[in-house]
Coordinates of C-alpha atoms in Angstrom, one line a residue:
X1 CA -70.7 228.9 94.9
X2 CA -67.9 229.9 96.2
X3 CA -65.7 227.3 98.7
X4 CA -65.0 227.7 102.1
X5 CA -61.7 227.7 101.7
X6 CA -61.4 231.2 103.6
X7 CA -58.4 232.9 105.2
X8 CA -58.1 233.7 109.2
X9 CA -55.8 236.3 110.7
X10 CA -53.3 235.0 113.0
X11 CA -53.8 232.9 116.2
X12 CA -51.6 231.8 119.1
X13 CA -50.9 228.8 120.3
X14 CA -52.2 229.8 122.7
X15 CA -55.7 231.4 121.6
X16 CA -56.0 227.7 120.0
X17 CA -55.6 225.6 122.4
X18 CA -57.8 227.3 124.4
X19 CA -60.4 227.1 121.7
X20 CA -59.7 223.1 121.5
X21 CA -60.5 222.9 125.3
X22 CA -63.7 223.9 124.0
X23 CA -64.4 221.1 122.1
X24 CA -67.3 218.4 122.8
X25 CA -67.3 214.6 121.5
X26 CA -69.3 214.6 118.6
X27 CA -73.0 213.2 120.3
X28 CA -74.5 216.4 121.0
X29 CA -77.8 216.8 119.1
X30 CA -78.0 220.5 118.8
X31 CA -76.3 222.9 115.9
X32 CA -72.3 223.4 115.6
X33 CA -70.0 225.5 114.1
X34 CA -70.0 224.7 110.1
X35 CA -66.9 222.6 109.4
X36 CA -64.5 225.0 106.8
X37 CA -60.9 225.1 105.6
X38 CA -59.1 228.0 106.9
X39 CA -55.0 229.4 105.9
X40 CA -53.2 231.5 108.1
X41 CA -49.4 232.3 106.6
X42 CA -49.2 229.2 104.4
X43 CA -50.3 226.5 107.3
X44 CA -53.6 225.1 106.3
X45 CA -56.3 223.2 108.5
X46 CA -60.0 222.0 109.3
X47 CA -61.4 224.0 111.2
X48 CA -64.6 221.7 113.1
X49 CA -66.4 223.1 116.0
X50 CA -64.5 226.6 115.6
X51 CA -61.5 224.2 116.6
X52 CA -58.2 223.6 114.2
X53 CA -58.4 220.0 113.0
X54 CA -56.3 216.9 111.3
X55 CA -57.7 214.2 110.1
X56 CA -56.8 211.1 111.7
X57 CA -58.4 208.8 109.3
X58 CA -58.9 205.6 107.5
X59 CA -61.4 204.2 104.9
X60 CA -63.1 201.6 104.6
X61 CA -63.3 199.2 101.8
X62 CA -65.8 199.8 99.4
X63 CA -68.5 198.0 100.0
X64 CA -68.5 198.5 103.6
X65 CA -70.8 201.1 103.8
X66 CA -73.0 199.1 105.8
X67 CA -74.0 199.0 108.8
X68 CA -72.9 195.3 109.8
X69 CA -70.2 195.7 107.8
X70 CA -68.6 198.6 109.8
X71 CA -69.3 197.1 112.9
X72 CA -66.4 194.6 112.0
X73 CA -63.9 198.3 111.6
X74 CA -64.5 199.9 115.1
X75 CA -62.3 197.8 117.1
X76 CA -59.5 198.8 115.0
X77 CA -60.7 202.6 114.8
X78 CA -60.6 202.1 118.1
X79 CA -57.3 200.7 118.6
X80 CA -55.9 203.4 116.8
X81 CA -57.4 206.6 118.0
X82 CA -59.1 207.5 115.1
X83 CA -60.4 210.5 115.1
X84 CA -62.2 210.5 111.3
X85 CA -63.6 207.4 109.2
X86 CA -64.3 207.8 105.8
X87 CA -66.9 206.0 104.5
X88 CA -69.2 205.5 101.0
X89 CA -72.9 206.5 100.4
X90 CA -73.9 204.6 97.4
X91 CA -76.1 206.4 94.7
X92 CA -78.1 203.2 94.3
X93 CA -78.7 202.1 97.5
X94 CA -80.1 205.9 98.5
X95 CA -82.3 206.2 95.2
X96 CA -83.3 202.6 94.6
X97 CA -86.1 204.4 91.9
X98 CA -85.9 207.3 90.4
X99 CA -87.0 210.5 93.2
X100 CA -87.4 208.1 96.2
X101 CA -84.2 208.2 98.3
X102 CA -83.7 206.0 101.3
X103 CA -81.5 207.3 104.1
X104 CA -81.6 204.4 106.7
X105 CA -78.4 203.0 106.0
X106 CA -76.7 206.9 105.8
X107 CA -78.8 207.3 110.0
X108 CA -77.1 203.9 110.2
X109 CA -73.6 205.3 110.1
X110 CA -73.8 208.2 111.8
X111 CA -75.6 206.8 115.0
X112 CA -72.2 204.4 114.7
X113 CA -70.0 207.0 114.5
X114 CA -71.9 209.0 117.4
X115 CA -71.8 205.8 119.4
X116 CA -68.2 205.6 118.8
X117 CA -67.7 209.9 119.2
X118 CA -66.0 209.9 115.8
X119 CA -66.2 212.2 112.9
X120 CA -67.3 211.5 109.4
X121 CA -66.2 211.8 105.9
X122 CA -68.9 210.6 103.4
X123 CA -67.8 209.5 100.4
X124 CA -70.4 210.4 97.1
X125 CA -70.0 207.2 94.7
X126 CA -72.3 208.7 92.0
X127 CA -71.3 209.0 88.5
X128 CA -67.9 207.6 89.2
X129 CA -66.4 205.0 90.8
X130 CA -62.6 204.3 89.9
X131 CA -63.1 205.6 86.7
X132 CA -66.3 203.4 86.2
X133 CA -70.5 203.9 86.7
X134 CA -70.7 201.3 88.9
X135 CA -72.5 202.4 91.7
X136 CA -75.4 204.2 89.5
X137 CA -78.8 203.0 90.6
X138 CA -80.1 200.1 88.4
X139 CA -82.8 202.9 86.5
X140 CA -79.9 204.2 85.6
X141 CA -77.8 201.8 83.9
X142 CA -80.9 200.0 82.4
X143 CA -81.4 203.3 80.4
X144 CA -78.8 204.6 78.2
X145 CA -80.8 206.4 75.6
X146 CA -82.4 208.5 78.6
X147 CA -78.6 209.1 80.7
X148 CA -76.0 208.2 77.9
X149 CA -73.1 206.6 78.1
X150 CA -69.7 207.5 76.4
X151 CA -68.5 206.5 72.9
X152 CA -66.0 205.2 71.2
X153 CA -65.5 206.8 67.6
X154 CA -67.0 203.6 66.3
X155 CA -69.9 204.2 68.2
X156 CA -69.1 201.5 70.5
X157 CA -70.6 202.3 74.2
X158 CA -68.0 201.8 77.4
X159 CA -69.5 201.3 81.4
X160 CA -69.3 204.9 82.1
X161 CA -71.6 207.8 81.6
X162 CA -71.1 210.5 80.2
X163 CA -69.6 213.9 81.3
X164 CA -71.2 215.8 78.9
X165 CA -74.5 214.9 78.8
X166 CA -77.4 217.1 80.7
X167 CA -79.6 214.3 82.1
X168 CA -76.8 212.7 83.7
X169 CA -75.6 215.7 85.6
X170 CA -79.3 216.8 86.7
X171 CA -79.8 213.2 88.1
X172 CA -76.4 213.0 90.0
X173 CA -76.8 216.6 91.1
X174 CA -80.1 216.0 92.1
X175 CA -79.2 213.1 94.4
X176 CA -76.2 214.4 96.1
X177 CA -78.8 217.3 96.9
X178 CA -81.1 215.0 98.6
X179 CA -78.2 213.8 100.9
X180 CA -76.7 216.6 101.9
X181 CA -80.5 217.8 102.4
X182 CA -80.8 215.0 104.6
X183 CA -77.3 215.9 106.3
X184 CA -78.3 219.3 107.4
X185 CA -81.3 217.8 108.8
X186 CA -80.2 214.6 110.4
X187 CA -76.8 216.0 111.4
X188 CA -76.1 219.4 112.9
X189 CA -73.7 218.2 115.3
X190 CA -71.9 217.5 111.9
X191 CA -70.6 214.2 112.9
X192 CA -69.9 214.8 108.9
X193 CA -67.0 217.0 108.6
X194 CA -65.7 216.9 104.8
X195 CA -67.8 215.5 101.6
X196 CA -65.7 213.3 99.1
X197 CA -67.7 214.2 95.8
X198 CA -67.3 211.0 92.9
X199 CA -64.2 208.8 93.4
X200 CA -61.6 208.6 91.2
X201 CA -63.2 210.6 88.2
X202 CA -62.9 210.2 84.8
X203 CA -62.9 207.1 82.1
X204 CA -61.5 204.0 82.2
X205 CA -61.9 202.6 78.5
X206 CA -61.5 205.8 77.0
X207 CA -59.7 209.4 76.2
X208 CA -62.8 210.8 76.0
X209 CA -66.7 210.6 74.8
X210 CA -66.5 210.0 71.1
X211 CA -70.9 210.4 70.7
X212 CA -72.1 213.4 68.4
X213 CA -73.2 215.4 71.4
X214 CA -69.4 215.5 72.3
X215 CA -68.1 215.6 69.5
X216 CA -69.9 219.1 68.5
X217 CA -68.8 220.4 71.8
X218 CA -65.0 219.1 70.8
X219 CA -64.7 220.5 67.5
X220 CA -66.3 224.4 68.7
X221 CA -63.9 227.0 69.9
X222 CA -62.4 226.1 73.5
X223 CA -64.6 228.1 75.8
X224 CA -63.5 231.2 76.9
X225 CA -63.4 231.3 80.6
X226 CA -61.3 228.4 80.5
X227 CA -59.1 230.1 77.6
X228 CA -59.0 233.3 80.3
X229 CA -58.0 231.0 83.3
X230 CA -55.1 228.8 81.1
X231 CA -53.5 231.6 79.8
X232 CA -54.0 230.8 76.0
X233 CA -54.4 233.5 73.4
X234 CA -56.1 233.7 70.4
X235 CA -59.2 230.3 69.8
X236 CA -59.5 227.6 68.1
X237 CA -61.2 224.2 68.1
X238 CA -59.7 222.3 70.7
X239 CA -57.3 220.3 68.9
X240 CA -56.2 224.1 67.7
X241 CA -55.5 224.8 71.2
X242 CA -54.5 221.9 72.6
X243 CA -53.1 219.6 70.2
X244 CA -51.9 216.2 71.4
X245 CA -53.3 217.0 74.5
X246 CA -57.2 217.6 73.3
X247 CA -58.5 214.5 73.8
X248 CA -57.5 214.8 78.1
X249 CA -57.5 218.3 78.4
X250 CA -61.5 218.0 76.7
X251 CA -62.2 215.0 79.2
X252 CA -60.7 217.2 82.3
X253 CA -63.1 220.4 81.2
X254 CA -66.0 217.7 80.8
X255 CA -66.0 215.6 84.3
X256 CA -64.2 218.9 86.5
X257 CA -67.8 221.3 85.3
X258 CA -70.0 218.3 85.8
X259 CA -68.8 217.5 89.5
X260 CA -68.6 221.5 89.9
X261 CA -72.1 221.3 88.9
X262 CA -72.5 218.5 91.3
X263 CA -71.0 219.9 94.6
X264 CA -72.0 223.5 94.1
X265 CA -75.5 221.8 94.1
X266 CA -74.9 220.4 97.1
X267 CA -73.5 223.3 99.1
X268 CA -76.6 225.1 98.5
X269 CA -78.1 222.4 101.1
X270 CA -75.3 222.3 103.7
X271 CA -72.0 223.6 102.7
X272 CA -69.5 221.4 104.1
X273 CA -65.9 222.1 102.6
X274 CA -65.9 219.6 99.6
X275 CA -62.7 217.6 97.9
X276 CA -62.3 215.8 94.9
X277 CA -59.9 212.7 94.9
X278 CA -57.7 211.8 92.2
X279 CA -56.5 208.4 90.9
X280 CA -52.6 209.2 90.2
X281 CA -51.2 209.7 86.4
X282 CA -48.4 207.6 87.3
X283 CA -49.2 205.4 90.3
X284 CA -47.0 202.2 89.6
X285 CA -44.9 202.5 86.4
X286 CA -43.7 206.5 87.5
X287 CA -41.6 207.6 85.8
X288 CA -42.9 205.3 82.1
X289 CA -45.9 207.5 80.8
X290 CA -48.8 206.3 80.7
X291 CA -52.0 206.6 78.8
X292 CA -55.1 208.1 79.9
X293 CA -57.5 206.2 80.0
X294 CA -56.0 202.7 79.7
X295 CA -54.2 203.6 82.6
X296 CA -55.4 205.7 84.9
X297 CA -59.2 207.7 83.7
X298 CA -58.7 210.4 81.8
X299 CA -60.4 213.7 82.9
X300 CA -59.5 213.2 86.4
X301 CA -57.9 215.8 88.5
X302 CA -54.5 214.6 87.8
X303 CA -51.5 216.6 87.5
X304 CA -51.2 217.5 84.7
X305 CA -55.0 218.3 84.7
X306 CA -54.4 220.5 88.0
X307 CA -55.1 224.4 86.5
X308 CA -58.1 223.2 84.1
X309 CA -59.3 221.3 87.2
X310 CA -58.8 224.8 89.5
X311 CA -60.3 226.9 86.8
X312 CA -63.7 224.8 86.5
X313 CA -64.4 223.5 90.2
X314 CA -64.3 226.5 91.9
X315 CA -67.2 224.4 94.6
X316 CA -64.3 221.7 95.1
X317 CA -62.0 223.4 98.1
X318 CA -59.0 220.9 97.6
X319 CA -58.4 217.7 94.9
X320 CA -57.0 215.1 96.8
X321 CA -54.5 212.8 95.4
X322 CA -54.7 208.8 96.4
X323 CA -51.2 207.0 97.0
X324 CA -50.7 204.2 95.8
X325 CA -46.7 204.1 94.9
X326 CA -44.2 201.5 96.8
X327 CA -41.1 204.7 96.4
X328 CA -40.6 206.6 99.5
X329 CA -39.3 209.4 97.5
X330 CA -42.0 209.1 94.8
X331 CA -44.6 209.1 97.9
X332 CA -43.2 212.8 98.8
X333 CA -43.0 213.9 95.0
X334 CA -46.7 213.1 95.3
X335 CA -47.4 215.3 98.0
X336 CA -44.9 218.4 97.1
X337 CA -46.9 218.4 93.7
X338 CA -50.6 218.4 95.3
X339 CA -50.0 220.8 97.7
X340 CA -50.2 224.2 96.5
X341 CA -50.9 227.9 97.8
X342 CA -54.4 227.2 96.1
X343 CA -54.4 223.5 97.1
X344 CA -54.5 222.3 100.9
X345 CA -52.8 218.7 101.5
X346 CA -55.7 215.8 102.0
X347 CA -54.5 212.6 101.6
X348 CA -57.7 210.7 102.0
X349 CA -56.1 206.7 100.4
X350 CA -52.7 205.8 101.5
X351 CA -52.0 202.1 100.8
X352 CA -51.3 200.8 104.1
X353 CA -53.4 197.6 105.3
X354 CA -52.6 195.2 102.3
X355 CA -49.3 193.7 101.0
X356 CA -48.2 196.1 98.3
X357 CA -46.0 195.2 95.1
X358 CA -42.2 196.5 96.4
X359 CA -43.9 198.9 99.0
X360 CA -42.5 198.0 102.5
X361 CA -42.2 201.1 105.3
X362 CA -46.4 202.0 105.3
X363 CA -46.0 203.6 109.1
X364 CA -43.7 206.2 107.3
X365 CA -46.5 208.0 105.6
X366 CA -48.7 209.4 108.1
X367 CA -45.5 211.6 109.4
X368 CA -44.3 212.7 105.9
X369 CA -48.0 213.9 105.6
X370 CA -48.1 215.9 108.4
X371 CA -44.4 216.8 108.3
X372 CA -45.7 218.4 105.4
X373 CA -48.6 220.2 106.6
X374 CA -51.3 218.4 105.6
X375 CA -54.9 218.9 106.4
X376 CA -55.1 215.0 107.6
X377 CA -54.7 211.2 106.2
X378 CA -56.2 208.1 105.7
X379 CA -55.2 204.5 105.2
X380 CA -57.5 202.6 103.1
X381 CA -59.4 199.2 103.8
X382 CA -59.3 199.2 107.8
X383 CA -61.8 196.5 107.0
X384 CA -57.9 194.1 106.5
X385 CA -56.2 195.4 109.7
X386 CA -57.4 192.3 112.6
X387 CA -56.5 193.4 115.8
X388 CA -57.5 190.8 117.3
X389 CA -55.1 188.7 116.1
X390 CA -51.5 188.9 115.8
X391 CA -50.1 191.5 113.7
X392 CA -47.7 191.4 111.4
X393 CA -44.3 193.8 111.7
X394 CA -45.7 196.5 109.1
X395 CA -49.0 196.6 110.7
X396 CA -48.5 197.1 114.7
X397 CA -45.7 199.9 113.1
X398 CA -48.6 201.6 111.6
X399 CA -51.2 201.1 114.2
X400 CA -48.5 202.3 117.1
X401 CA -48.3 205.8 114.8
X402 CA -51.7 206.3 115.1
X403 CA -52.1 205.5 118.3
X404 CA -49.1 207.9 119.2
X405 CA -50.6 210.7 117.3
X406 CA -54.1 210.2 118.4
X407 CA -53.3 210.1 122.0
X408 CA -52.8 213.8 121.4
X409 CA -54.3 215.3 118.3
X410 CA -56.1 217.9 119.3
X411 CA -52.9 219.7 120.9
X412 CA -51.4 217.8 117.6
X413 CA -53.7 220.1 115.1
X414 CA -53.3 223.3 116.4
X415 CA -49.8 223.3 117.0
X416 CA -49.4 222.1 113.4
X417 CA -51.9 224.9 112.1
X418 CA -50.0 227.5 114.3
X419 CA -46.1 226.3 112.4
X420 CA -44.8 224.6 115.5
X421 CA -44.5 221.1 114.7
X422 CA -41.2 219.0 112.7
X423 CA -41.8 215.5 112.0
X424 CA -38.5 213.0 111.3
X425 CA -38.4 209.5 109.2
X426 CA -36.2 207.0 108.4
X427 CA -35.3 206.8 105.5
X428 CA -32.5 204.1 104.4
X429 CA -29.3 205.4 104.5
X430 CA -30.7 208.5 106.7
X431 CA -29.0 207.6 110.3
X432 CA -30.4 211.0 111.6
X433 CA -32.2 214.1 110.8
X434 CA -31.7 217.7 112.7
X435 CA -35.3 219.8 113.3
X436 CA -35.1 223.1 114.4
X437 CA -38.0 224.4 116.8
X438 CA -38.8 227.7 118.7
X439 CA -38.4 230.2 119.5
X440 CA -35.9 230.1 120.3
X441 CA -35.1 228.0 117.8
X442 CA -33.4 224.8 119.7
X443 CA -32.3 222.0 117.7
X444 CA -33.7 218.3 117.7
X445 CA -31.5 216.0 116.9
X446 CA -33.7 212.5 116.0
X447 CA -31.4 209.3 115.1
X448 CA -32.2 206.2 114.2
X449 CA -30.8 202.2 115.7
X450 CA -27.8 201.9 115.7
X451 CA -26.9 204.9 114.7
X452 CA -26.9 206.3 117.9
X453 CA -24.1 208.5 119.4
X454 CA -23.4 207.1 122.4
X455 CA -24.0 203.6 120.5
X456 CA -23.7 202.1 124.0
X457 CA -26.9 203.1 126.6
X458 CA -28.5 201.2 129.1
X459 CA -31.7 201.3 128.0
X460 CA -32.6 199.4 125.1
X461 CA -34.4 200.8 122.1
X462 CA -34.9 197.0 120.1
X463 CA -38.7 196.5 119.4
X464 CA -40.4 194.6 117.1
X465 CA -40.2 197.1 115.2
X466 CA -37.0 198.5 114.6
X467 CA -35.6 196.0 111.9
X468 CA -38.2 198.1 109.2
X469 CA -36.3 201.2 109.4
X470 CA -39.3 203.1 109.6
X471 CA -38.6 205.4 113.8
X472 CA -40.3 208.2 113.2
X473 CA -40.7 211.7 115.7
X474 CA -42.1 214.5 115.7
X475 CA -40.9 217.9 118.4
X476 CA -43.7 220.9 118.8
X477 CA -43.5 223.6 120.6
X478 CA -45.0 224.3 123.4
X479 CA -43.4 227.5 124.7
X480 CA -40.3 229.5 124.8
X481 CA -38.4 225.9 126.2
X482 CA -40.7 223.9 126.3
X483 CA -42.4 221.0 124.0
X484 CA -43.9 217.7 123.3
X485 CA -42.2 215.2 121.6
X486 CA -43.4 211.6 120.6
X487 CA -41.2 208.6 119.0
X488 CA -41.1 205.4 118.4
X489 CA -37.4 203.6 117.8
X490 CA -35.8 206.5 117.5
X491 CA -33.5 208.8 120.2
X492 CA -34.5 212.3 120.3
X493 CA -31.6 215.0 122.0
X494 CA -31.7 218.2 122.5
X495 CA -28.9 221.1 120.9
X496 CA -28.9 225.0 121.8
X497 CA -29.3 227.0 119.2
X498 CA -26.2 227.4 117.1
X499 CA -25.2 231.3 118.7
X500 CA -25.7 229.7 121.8
X501 CA -21.4 229.8 122.5
X502 CA -20.6 228.6 125.9
X503 CA -23.8 226.8 127.2
X504 CA -24.6 223.1 127.9
X505 CA -28.2 222.5 127.7
X506 CA -29.6 220.5 130.2
X507 CA -33.7 218.9 131.0
X508 CA -34.9 220.8 133.7
X509 CA -38.1 217.6 133.6
X510 CA -39.3 215.4 131.2
X511 CA -42.7 214.3 132.1
X512 CA -44.3 211.0 130.1
X513 CA -48.3 211.9 129.9
X514 CA -51.1 211.4 128.0
X515 CA -53.9 214.4 127.3
X516 CA -57.3 214.1 128.8
X517 CA -59.1 215.9 126.2
X518 CA -57.1 218.8 125.9
X519 CA -55.6 218.4 130.0
X520 CA -52.3 217.3 130.4
X521 CA -51.8 214.5 132.8
X522 CA -48.5 213.2 133.8
X523 CA -47.8 209.6 134.5
X524 CA -44.3 209.7 135.6
X525 CA -40.9 211.3 135.6
X526 CA -38.0 210.1 133.0
X527 CA -34.6 210.9 134.3
X528 CA -31.2 208.8 134.8
X529 CA -31.4 205.7 132.5
X530 CA -34.1 207.3 130.4
X531 CA -32.6 210.5 130.1
X532 CA -28.4 210.3 130.3
X533 CA -27.9 209.1 126.7
X534 CA -31.1 211.3 124.8
X535 CA -34.7 210.5 125.5
X536 CA -34.7 206.6 123.9
X537 CA -38.3 205.8 121.8
X538 CA -39.1 201.5 121.2
X539 CA -41.7 200.2 118.9
X540 CA -44.5 201.9 121.0
X541 CA -43.6 205.0 121.8
X542 CA -44.7 207.4 124.2
X543 CA -45.4 211.0 124.8
X544 CA -43.2 213.5 126.4
X545 CA -43.3 217.0 128.0
X546 CA -40.4 218.5 128.3
X547 CA -38.8 221.8 129.8
X548 CA -35.4 222.6 128.8
X549 CA -32.4 224.9 130.2
X550 CA -29.1 225.6 129.7
X551 CA -26.1 226.1 132.1

């Protein structure tokens, strides 16, 4: 099955925005264009209803993919102006007895999402969930003779299904195909825009399956297609070809082939974009060495097994990192590792809605992802955000960041796909960031309090979140001298291109406003105190449309 990852011809920003104007919320009942991933000159996007789309999302808790549980998260989703919710679908619930499928929960989730005009990414909790088999049906768990588990060298089974057993693959593929076939009938308007196939796949407890069945494959020559893909010469079994990495590489080959087959079977029913998410090789102990099967699921799409997965899982449109790391430097490093020419960046899980040891400044991460050209971003654990209660400074900073981007997400997606968006994010020790946007390549100088120049300004920028040092700004070029600027806890000033000697910049018009669909609605003009010292943004942020000139 070919991936839905395609290339498209260059499209102007104006044309993209015209497409955006035809967007209709996902309450229609007629068939719509199939969502797909596209690339143009190094920029990637998810196309939904024929227009660029940025997943501004959140993921609910593991066991919250139930109608009554979801009732509690919609207030937070609406306050944050999310356009997408990531929700699990459980194999054990959907196929309670073999061959009998129950889609009542799936249908209820679809109904809720449509009522809230929100798209869905469904997460298939099938054979794997966090390196275990806890969401498989009872009839699979209770019949290990038919559905074998991985075994140690001593023959001791663990609670992970073997990826080398055909019966396991057939059962999972059948269930996933049934889900996709049902979505084709029940969701012609594509409320569901993407599918996650399994969850943090691989095995915790063993580096690979040592059962006689799997060992026979391990002792056989490495398949020729993998040897070619990895540019390996000669021949030999797994130990001979891969040495110390043989066990983990065999596990990655086994798991990636399995998930590819599940995805391919599902795409035959409904060819939505599909991805596999990843428990990082070194999520907390970086750069300390970690052990596959002990510290992270062995065989998953970790960065060291990336070539194996890309070779063996062509039905997946991308491999996505779940990023739970306390260091902002490491966070950006992970993004750059997974963002490749053959792999658009999607962050389906990010820490944010709960405390994490050693971490702070979670609000930065969404803006990191946007600036790096990601096709989407989602914080994990929306259930933990109780917007009916007073929010901590950390939570408030995140909420306001999502709200700000959600106020113009359609325009933002089109402009990002056209390569017209830059972001600046405050870091400890970084008082100022310069962005070059255009043409004609105006310079946007983003400063963070208290390091303003001039330091005194009649407009206070103090806010409840200033002390977190997570100031953020988005600058997007609308035209030759027109820009959208969205900022939180920062000051933005514009300077002429470096070659414009002898001229001084001036702001011809600064409108604060909002979007009604794709129509810009100005609310007031900024001038005087609001513009004399640059554009000053507080903790709630503002969206401005600016026309620049010179004299």
